[in-house]
CSV table of C-alpha atoms in Angstrom, one decimal:
chain,number,residue,atom,x,y,z
A,1,MET,CA,-94.6,-17.9,-30.5
A,2,THR,CA,-91.1,-16.7,-29.3
A,3,ALA,CA,-90.9,-16.8,-25.5
A,4,VAL,CA,-90.8,-13.5,-23.5
A,5,VAL,CA,-87.3,-12.1,-22.8
A,6,PRO,CA,-87.0,-10.8,-19.2
A,7,LEU,CA,-85.3,-7.5,-19.9
A,8,PRO,CA,-84.3,-5.2,-17.0
A,9,ARG,CA,-87.1,-2.8,-17.6
A,10,GLY,CA,-89.7,-5.5,-18.0
A,11,PRO,CA,-90.8,-8.5,-20.0
A,12,TYR,CA,-90.3,-8.1,-23.8
A,13,THR,CA,-92.0,-10.3,-26.5
A,14,PRO,CA,-89.6,-10.5,-29.5
A,15,ARG,CA,-90.6,-10.3,-33.1
A,16,SER,CA,-91.3,-13.7,-34.7
A,17,THR,CA,-90.0,-12.8,-38.2
A,18,PRO,CA,-87.1,-10.6,-39.5
A,19,LEU,CA,-87.6,-7.6,-41.7
A,20,ASP,CA,-88.7,-8.7,-45.1
A,21,LEU,CA,-86.1,-7.3,-47.6
A,22,PRO,CA,-86.1,-8.0,-51.4
A,23,SER,CA,-83.7,-10.7,-52.5
A,24,GLY,CA,-80.7,-9.8,-54.6
A,25,ALA,CA,-78.2,-7.1,-54.0
A,26,GLY,CA,-76.6,-4.7,-56.4
A,27,THR,CA,-74.1,-2.0,-55.5
A,28,PRO,CA,-76.0,1.3,-54.9
A,29,SER,CA,-75.4,3.7,-57.8
A,30,SER,CA,-76.5,7.2,-56.6
A,31,ARG,CA,-74.3,7.2,-53.5
A,32,THR,CA,-71.0,5.6,-52.6
A,33,VAL,CA,-71.6,3.7,-49.4
A,34,PHE,CA,-69.0,2.2,-47.0
A,35,SER,CA,-69.7,0.4,-43.8
A,36,ALA,CA,-66.9,0.7,-41.2
A,37,ALA,CA,-66.5,-2.9,-40.0
A,38,HIS,CA,-65.7,-4.4,-36.6
A,39,VAL,CA,-63.2,-7.1,-35.8
A,40,VAL,CA,-64.1,-10.4,-34.2
A,41,ALA,CA,-61.9,-11.4,-31.3
A,42,ASP,CA,-60.6,-14.9,-30.6
A,43,PRO,CA,-62.5,-15.8,-27.4
A,44,TYR,CA,-60.1,-18.7,-26.5
A,45,ALA,CA,-56.9,-16.7,-26.7
A,46,ASP,CA,-55.1,-16.3,-23.4
A,47,VAL,CA,-54.5,-12.6,-23.5
A,48,ALA,CA,-54.8,-9.7,-21.1
A,49,PRO,CA,-56.6,-6.4,-22.1
A,50,ASP,CA,-53.3,-4.7,-22.7
A,51,ASP,CA,-51.8,-7.5,-24.9
A,52,PRO,CA,-51.8,-7.4,-28.7
A,53,ALA,CA,-55.2,-8.2,-30.1
A,54,ALA,CA,-56.0,-11.9,-30.7
A,55,VAL,CA,-58.3,-11.8,-33.8
A,56,ASP,CA,-60.5,-14.6,-35.2
A,57,TRP,CA,-59.5,-13.9,-38.8
A,58,GLU,CA,-62.1,-16.2,-40.5
A,59,SER,CA,-65.0,-14.7,-38.6
A,60,THR,CA,-63.7,-11.2,-39.2
A,61,LEU,CA,-63.4,-11.8,-43.0
A,62,ALA,CA,-66.7,-13.6,-43.1
A,63,PHE,CA,-68.4,-10.5,-41.8
A,64,ARG,CA,-66.8,-8.4,-44.5
A,65,ARG,CA,-68.0,-10.9,-47.1
A,66,HIS,CA,-71.5,-10.4,-45.6
A,67,LEU,CA,-71.2,-6.6,-46.2
A,68,TRP,CA,-69.9,-7.0,-49.7
A,69,ALA,CA,-72.6,-9.5,-50.6
A,70,HIS,CA,-75.2,-6.8,-49.9
A,71,GLY,CA,-73.4,-4.3,-52.2
A,72,LEU,CA,-71.7,-2.2,-49.5
A,73,GLY,CA,-68.1,-1.1,-49.5
A,74,VAL,CA,-65.9,-1.9,-46.5
A,75,ALA,CA,-64.0,0.8,-44.6
A,76,GLU,CA,-61.3,-1.2,-43.1
A,77,ALA,CA,-59.1,-0.7,-40.0
A,78,MET,CA,-61.0,2.3,-38.9
A,79,ASP,CA,-62.4,3.4,-35.5
A,80,THR,CA,-65.1,0.7,-35.6
A,81,ALA,CA,-62.3,-1.9,-35.8
A,82,GLN,CA,-61.1,-0.6,-32.5
A,83,ARG,CA,-58.0,1.2,-33.8
A,84,GLY,CA,-56.4,2.6,-30.7
A,85,MET,CA,-58.9,0.8,-28.5
A,86,GLY,CA,-57.6,-2.7,-28.5
A,87,LEU,CA,-56.2,-3.1,-32.1
A,88,ASP,CA,-52.7,-1.8,-32.5
A,89,TRP,CA,-50.9,-1.0,-35.7
A,90,ALA,CA,-49.5,-4.5,-36.1
A,91,GLY,CA,-53.0,-6.0,-35.9
A,92,ALA,CA,-54.4,-3.3,-38.2
A,93,ALA,CA,-51.7,-4.0,-40.8
A,94,GLU,CA,-52.5,-7.7,-40.8
A,95,LEU,CA,-56.2,-6.8,-41.0
A,96,ILE,CA,-55.5,-4.6,-44.1
A,97,ARG,CA,-53.5,-7.3,-45.8
A,98,ARG,CA,-56.1,-10.0,-45.2
A,99,SER,CA,-59.1,-7.9,-46.1
A,100,ALA,CA,-57.4,-6.5,-49.2
A,101,ALA,CA,-56.8,-10.0,-50.5
A,102,GLU,CA,-60.4,-11.0,-49.6
A,103,ALA,CA,-61.8,-7.9,-51.4
A,104,LYS,CA,-59.8,-8.8,-54.5
A,105,ALA,CA,-61.1,-12.4,-54.4
A,106,VAL,CA,-64.7,-11.4,-54.2
A,107,GLY,CA,-64.7,-8.2,-56.1
A,108,GLY,CA,-65.5,-6.0,-53.1
A,109,ARG,CA,-64.8,-2.4,-52.7
A,110,ILE,CA,-62.4,-1.5,-49.9
A,111,ALA,CA,-60.8,1.5,-48.3
A,112,CYS,CA,-58.6,1.5,-45.3
A,113,GLY,CA,-57.5,3.7,-42.4
A,114,VAL,CA,-54.0,5.1,-42.5
A,115,GLY,CA,-52.7,6.7,-39.4
A,116,THR,CA,-49.8,7.0,-37.0
A,117,ASP,CA,-50.7,4.6,-34.2
A,118,GLN,CA,-47.3,2.8,-34.4
A,119,LEU,CA,-45.8,5.8,-32.6
A,120,PRO,CA,-45.6,5.3,-28.8
A,121,GLU,CA,-47.7,7.3,-26.4
A,122,GLY,CA,-45.8,9.7,-24.1
A,123,PRO,CA,-43.6,12.6,-25.1
A,124,ALA,CA,-44.7,14.5,-28.2
A,125,PRO,CA,-43.1,13.2,-31.4
A,126,THR,CA,-41.6,15.4,-33.9
A,127,LEU,CA,-43.5,16.4,-37.0
A,128,ALA,CA,-40.9,14.4,-39.0
A,129,GLU,CA,-41.7,11.3,-37.0
A,130,VAL,CA,-45.5,11.8,-37.5
A,131,THR,CA,-45.0,12.2,-41.2
A,132,ALA,CA,-42.8,9.1,-41.4
A,133,ALA,CA,-45.4,7.0,-39.5
A,134,TYR,CA,-48.2,8.2,-41.9
A,135,GLU,CA,-45.9,7.4,-44.9
A,136,GLU,CA,-45.3,3.8,-43.6
A,137,GLN,CA,-49.0,3.1,-43.4
A,138,LEU,CA,-49.8,4.9,-46.7
A,139,ALA,CA,-47.2,2.7,-48.4
A,140,LEU,CA,-48.9,-0.5,-47.0
A,141,ALA,CA,-52.3,0.6,-48.2
A,142,GLU,CA,-51.0,1.4,-51.7
A,143,GLU,CA,-48.9,-1.8,-51.8
A,144,HIS,CA,-52.2,-3.8,-51.3
A,145,GLY,CA,-54.2,-1.8,-53.7
A,146,VAL,CA,-56.7,-0.3,-51.3
A,147,GLN,CA,-57.9,3.3,-51.2
A,148,PRO,CA,-56.3,5.1,-48.2
A,149,ILE,CA,-58.3,7.0,-45.6
A,150,LEU,CA,-56.0,9.5,-43.9
A,151,MET,CA,-57.2,9.2,-40.3
A,152,ALA,CA,-56.9,11.9,-37.7
A,153,SER,CA,-53.7,11.4,-35.7
A,154,ARG,CA,-53.3,11.6,-31.9
A,155,ALA,CA,-49.6,12.0,-32.4
A,156,LEU,CA,-50.1,15.0,-34.7
A,157,VAL,CA,-52.2,16.7,-32.0
A,158,ARG,CA,-49.3,16.3,-29.7
A,159,ALA,CA,-46.7,17.4,-32.2
A,160,ALA,CA,-48.4,20.3,-34.0
A,161,ARG,CA,-47.9,23.9,-32.7
A,162,GLY,CA,-50.8,25.3,-34.8
A,163,PRO,CA,-52.7,25.1,-38.1
A,164,GLU,CA,-49.6,25.6,-40.2
A,165,ASP,CA,-48.2,22.3,-39.0
A,166,TYR,CA,-51.4,20.5,-40.1
A,167,LEU,CA,-51.3,22.2,-43.4
A,168,ALA,CA,-47.6,21.3,-44.0
A,169,THR,CA,-48.1,17.6,-42.9
A,170,TYR,CA,-51.2,17.0,-45.0
A,171,ALA,CA,-49.7,18.8,-48.0
A,172,HIS,CA,-46.7,16.5,-47.9
A,173,LEU,CA,-48.8,13.4,-47.5
A,174,LEU,CA,-51.1,14.3,-50.3
A,175,ARG,CA,-48.2,14.9,-52.6
A,176,GLN,CA,-46.9,11.5,-51.7
A,177,ALA,CA,-50.2,9.7,-52.4
A,178,SER,CA,-50.3,8.0,-55.8
A,179,GLU,CA,-54.2,8.1,-55.9
A,180,PRO,CA,-56.8,10.4,-54.4
A,181,VAL,CA,-57.4,9.7,-50.7
A,182,ILE,CA,-60.3,10.2,-48.3
A,183,LEU,CA,-59.6,12.7,-45.4
A,184,HIS,CA,-61.1,11.9,-42.1
A,185,TRP,CA,-62.0,14.4,-39.4
A,186,LEU,CA,-62.9,12.4,-36.3
A,187,GLY,CA,-64.3,14.5,-33.5
A,188,PRO,CA,-63.3,14.3,-29.8
A,189,MET,CA,-66.6,12.6,-28.9
A,190,PHE,CA,-65.2,9.6,-30.7
A,191,ASP,CA,-61.6,10.1,-29.4
A,192,PRO,CA,-60.9,12.7,-26.7
A,193,ALA,CA,-57.2,12.7,-27.7
A,194,LEU,CA,-58.2,14.5,-30.9
A,195,GLU,CA,-59.5,17.6,-29.2
A,196,GLY,CA,-58.2,20.7,-31.1
A,197,TYR,CA,-57.6,18.9,-34.4
A,198,TRP,CA,-56.6,21.1,-37.3
A,199,GLY,CA,-54.9,23.4,-34.7
A,200,SER,CA,-57.8,24.9,-32.9
A,201,THR,CA,-60.6,24.1,-30.5
A,202,ASP,CA,-62.7,26.7,-32.3
A,203,LEU,CA,-64.6,24.6,-34.9
A,204,ASP,CA,-65.0,27.5,-37.3
A,205,GLU,CA,-61.2,28.0,-37.4
A,206,ALA,CA,-60.6,24.3,-37.6
A,207,THR,CA,-63.1,24.0,-40.5
A,208,ASP,CA,-61.3,26.7,-42.4
A,209,THR,CA,-57.9,24.9,-42.0
A,210,PHE,CA,-59.5,21.6,-43.1
A,211,LEU,CA,-61.0,23.2,-46.2
A,212,LYS,CA,-57.7,24.9,-47.0
A,213,VAL,CA,-56.0,21.5,-47.1
A,214,ILE,CA,-58.5,20.3,-49.6
A,215,ALA,CA,-58.6,23.5,-51.7
A,216,GLU,CA,-54.8,23.4,-52.2
A,217,HIS,CA,-54.9,19.7,-53.3
A,218,PRO,CA,-58.3,18.9,-54.8
A,219,ASP,CA,-56.9,16.5,-57.3
A,220,LYS,CA,-55.5,14.3,-54.4
A,221,VAL,CA,-58.7,14.2,-52.4
A,222,ASP,CA,-61.5,11.8,-53.4
A,223,GLY,CA,-63.6,12.9,-50.5
A,224,ILE,CA,-63.8,13.8,-46.9
A,225,LYS,CA,-65.4,11.9,-44.0
A,226,ILE,CA,-66.8,14.2,-41.2
A,227,SER,CA,-67.5,12.5,-37.9
A,228,LEU,CA,-68.6,15.5,-35.7
A,229,LEU,CA,-72.3,14.5,-35.1
A,230,ASP,CA,-73.2,18.0,-36.3
A,231,ALA,CA,-75.5,18.0,-39.4
A,232,ALA,CA,-75.4,21.7,-39.9
A,233,ARG,CA,-71.7,21.9,-40.0
A,234,GLU,CA,-71.4,18.9,-42.3
A,235,ILE,CA,-73.8,20.6,-44.7
A,236,ASP,CA,-71.9,23.8,-44.6
A,237,VAL,CA,-68.6,22.0,-45.3
A,238,ARG,CA,-70.2,20.0,-48.1
A,239,ARG,CA,-71.3,23.1,-49.8
A,240,ARG,CA,-67.8,24.6,-49.6
A,241,LEU,CA,-66.0,21.7,-51.2
A,242,PRO,CA,-64.3,22.0,-54.5
A,243,GLY,CA,-66.1,20.4,-57.5
A,244,GLY,CA,-65.4,16.7,-57.6
A,245,VAL,CA,-64.6,16.2,-53.9
A,246,ARG,CA,-67.2,14.1,-52.2
A,247,CYS,CA,-68.5,14.4,-48.7
A,248,TYR,CA,-68.9,11.0,-46.9
A,249,THR,CA,-71.1,11.4,-43.8
A,250,GLY,CA,-69.8,9.9,-40.6
A,251,ASP,CA,-72.7,11.3,-38.7
A,252,ASP,CA,-74.4,8.4,-36.9
A,253,PHE,CA,-77.1,10.7,-35.5
A,254,ASN,CA,-78.3,12.4,-38.7
A,255,TYR,CA,-77.4,10.1,-41.6
A,256,PRO,CA,-80.8,9.7,-43.3
A,257,GLU,CA,-81.2,13.4,-44.0
A,258,LEU,CA,-77.6,13.9,-44.9
A,259,ILE,CA,-77.5,11.0,-47.4
A,260,ALA,CA,-80.9,12.1,-48.9
A,261,GLY,CA,-79.5,15.6,-49.3
A,262,ASP,CA,-81.2,18.7,-50.5
A,263,GLU,CA,-81.4,20.9,-53.7
A,264,ARG,CA,-77.8,21.8,-53.2
A,265,GLY,CA,-76.2,18.4,-52.8
A,266,PHE,CA,-76.0,15.3,-50.6
A,267,SER,CA,-73.5,13.2,-48.7
A,268,HIS,CA,-72.2,9.8,-49.5
A,269,ALA,CA,-71.7,7.5,-46.5
A,270,LEU,CA,-68.9,6.0,-44.5
A,271,LEU,CA,-70.6,4.9,-41.3
A,272,GLY,CA,-70.1,2.7,-38.3
A,273,ILE,CA,-73.8,2.2,-37.8
A,274,PHE,CA,-74.0,0.5,-41.3
A,275,ASP,CA,-72.1,-2.4,-39.6
A,276,PRO,CA,-75.3,-3.6,-37.9
A,277,LEU,CA,-77.6,-2.0,-40.5
A,278,GLY,CA,-75.8,-3.4,-43.5
A,279,PRO,CA,-78.6,-5.2,-45.5
A,280,LEU,CA,-81.2,-2.6,-44.6
A,281,ALA,CA,-79.0,0.3,-45.3
A,282,ALA,CA,-77.9,-1.1,-48.7
A,283,HIS,CA,-81.6,-1.7,-49.7
A,284,ALA,CA,-82.6,1.8,-48.6
A,285,VAL,CA,-79.9,3.4,-50.8
A,286,ARG,CA,-81.0,1.3,-53.7
A,287,VAL,CA,-84.5,2.6,-53.2
A,288,LEU,CA,-83.0,6.1,-53.2
A,289,ASP,CA,-81.3,5.2,-56.5
A,290,THR,CA,-84.8,5.1,-58.1
A,291,GLY,CA,-85.4,8.7,-56.9
A,292,ASP,CA,-87.8,7.6,-54.1
A,293,VAL,CA,-86.5,9.8,-51.3
A,294,ALA,CA,-89.7,9.2,-49.2
A,295,GLY,CA,-89.2,5.5,-49.5
A,296,PHE,CA,-85.5,5.8,-48.5
A,297,ARG,CA,-86.4,7.9,-45.5
A,298,ALA,CA,-89.2,5.5,-44.5
A,299,LEU,CA,-86.7,2.7,-44.3
A,300,LEU,CA,-83.8,4.5,-42.6
A,301,ASP,CA,-85.5,7.1,-40.3
A,302,PRO,CA,-86.7,4.4,-37.9
A,303,THR,CA,-83.1,3.2,-37.4
A,304,VAL,CA,-81.9,6.5,-35.9
A,305,GLU,CA,-83.2,5.8,-32.4
A,306,LEU,CA,-81.0,2.6,-32.3
A,307,SER,CA,-78.0,4.5,-33.7
A,308,ARG,CA,-78.3,7.3,-31.3
A,309,HIS,CA,-78.6,4.8,-28.5
A,310,LEU,CA,-75.5,2.9,-29.6
A,311,PHE,CA,-73.5,6.2,-30.0
A,312,GLN,CA,-74.7,7.9,-26.8
A,313,ARG,CA,-72.0,9.3,-24.6
A,314,PRO,CA,-69.3,8.2,-24.0
A,315,THR,CA,-69.5,7.8,-27.8
A,316,ARG,CA,-66.2,6.0,-28.3
A,317,PHE,CA,-67.8,2.9,-26.7
A,318,TYR,CA,-70.3,2.4,-29.5
A,319,LYS,CA,-68.2,-0.5,-30.7
A,320,THR,CA,-69.5,-2.6,-27.8
A,321,GLY,CA,-73.0,-2.3,-29.0
A,322,VAL,CA,-72.0,-3.0,-32.6
A,323,VAL,CA,-70.3,-6.2,-31.7
A,324,PHE,CA,-73.1,-7.2,-29.4
A,325,LEU,CA,-75.6,-6.9,-32.2
A,326,ALA,CA,-73.4,-8.9,-34.5
A,327,TRP,CA,-73.4,-11.7,-32.0
A,328,LEU,CA,-77.2,-11.6,-31.6
A,329,ALA,CA,-77.5,-11.6,-35.4
A,330,GLY,CA,-75.5,-14.8,-35.6
A,331,HIS,CA,-72.4,-13.3,-37.4
A,332,GLN,CA,-70.2,-14.6,-34.6
A,333,ASP,CA,-70.4,-17.2,-31.9
A,334,HIS,CA,-69.5,-15.1,-28.9
A,335,PHE,CA,-69.7,-11.7,-27.4
A,336,THR,CA,-66.0,-11.2,-26.7
A,337,MET,CA,-64.0,-8.1,-27.9
A,338,VAL,CA,-60.3,-7.3,-28.3
A,339,GLY,CA,-59.1,-5.4,-25.2
A,340,GLY,CA,-62.0,-6.7,-23.2
A,341,LEU,CA,-64.3,-4.0,-24.5
A,342,GLN,CA,-67.4,-6.1,-24.1
A,343,SER,CA,-67.5,-4.7,-20.6
A,344,ALA,CA,-67.7,-1.1,-21.7
A,345,ARG,CA,-71.5,-0.8,-21.8
A,346,SER,CA,-74.0,-1.7,-19.1
A,347,LEU,CA,-76.5,-4.6,-19.2
A,348,PRO,CA,-79.5,-2.1,-19.4
A,349,HIS,CA,-77.8,-0.4,-22.3
A,350,LEU,CA,-77.3,-3.7,-24.2
A,351,ALA,CA,-80.8,-4.8,-23.4
A,352,THR,CA,-82.2,-1.6,-24.9
A,353,ALA,CA,-80.0,-2.1,-28.0
A,354,TYR,CA,-81.5,-5.6,-28.3
A,355,GLU,CA,-85.0,-4.4,-28.0
A,356,LEU,CA,-84.6,-1.6,-30.6
A,357,ALA,CA,-82.8,-3.8,-33.1
A,358,ASP,CA,-85.4,-6.6,-32.7
A,359,GLY,CA,-88.2,-4.1,-33.2
A,360,LEU,CA,-86.6,-3.1,-36.5
A,361,GLY,CA,-86.4,-6.7,-37.6
A,362,LEU,CA,-82.6,-6.7,-37.9
A,363,PHE,CA,-82.0,-10.2,-36.6
A,364,PRO,CA,-82.1,-12.9,-39.4
A,365,ASP,CA,-83.2,-15.4,-36.7
A,366,PRO,CA,-85.2,-13.7,-33.9
A,367,ASP,CA,-85.3,-16.9,-31.9
A,368,LEU,CA,-81.5,-17.1,-31.8
A,369,ALA,CA,-81.2,-13.5,-30.8
A,370,ALA,CA,-83.7,-14.0,-28.0
A,371,HIS,CA,-81.9,-17.1,-26.8
A,372,ARG,CA,-78.6,-15.3,-26.7
A,373,MET,CA,-80.1,-12.3,-24.9
A,374,ARG,CA,-81.6,-14.6,-22.2
A,375,ALA,CA,-78.2,-16.3,-21.9
A,376,LEU,CA,-76.5,-12.9,-21.4
A,377,LEU,CA,-79.0,-11.9,-18.8
A,378,ALA,CA,-78.5,-15.2,-16.9
A,379,VAL,CA,-74.8,-14.9,-16.9
A,380,HIS,CA,-75.1,-11.4,-15.4
A,381,GLY,CA,-77.7,-12.5,-12.8
A,382,GLY,CA,-80.4,-10.5,-14.6
A,383,ALA,CA,-82.8,-13.2,-15.7
A,384,ARG,CA,-86.1,-13.2,-13.9
């Protein structure tokens, strides 16, 4: 029997076996499903938190092979990969190059984040500078044959005077794109610097501007990813999309119901929580492929408590929990993050994440996860 783990709120007896999932993995057919993937830091690099990220490239790519092996697409160089929170544009560009080559080698689906994070912080840039930065990153994505995801831009928030500047900037970029892109609306709970995106802090006004961009260029928009943690708003936007434009949920609080959908439609998925849930999430969507909505919900609904815990406020630090679970699951040999972000969540928070994930059977080797949890508690003086 696995020994008790002395968690902060009391002794915990881990599971003895992982969740029993069917062998084999095909790509889900009824929904397009991307996992936004984290990066693995090099724990031996002599770098300070403000230095350029030191990435363990082999472990980072191995995790992407893990996701592809289970039939998931990879959303690369996104928020989950610590864009703007430890990973700068130079690091993201190298990540895109390497992941694109790996995807081609294994036949994996990939899309990647395109933004403006090469622009310096400080005085507001001009709209021309914002557009040029987007174009540089868009060109890199297209050069390497990956689908672009036009990410929300901190620089555009600083440069834009109102909705008309968003409309003009996105219209130019969509005309430039050679293939349909995914538009990403990331809410301020994920990045406070994006408050007022689309030119208004009024979400109804912002939504209207967002939808106008799409309505004017439906042939250049494959889909939209909404990360507002507001299921009702996502459903409303989903129902107002032009025909052929997909909605990819980015709602890590309400994803089972949004992916399952209703009589008027459903959401596809592009989710950070599918990083730790990868095999289970892929299996659940394959169950949904058969028309078994109840079976799909029975698999994914129990994961929501873990997801809401990882994404609790301040939401932007959810990456710490994601990487922590990857370490416990054996996908990497350490719990070190670029930018030192492993310190962004408390020991009790991490302990609860461990307990919830273990209860779901997410760890391929529960004994290894328990051993690593005890080691972390001991290092922090919490073992009893």
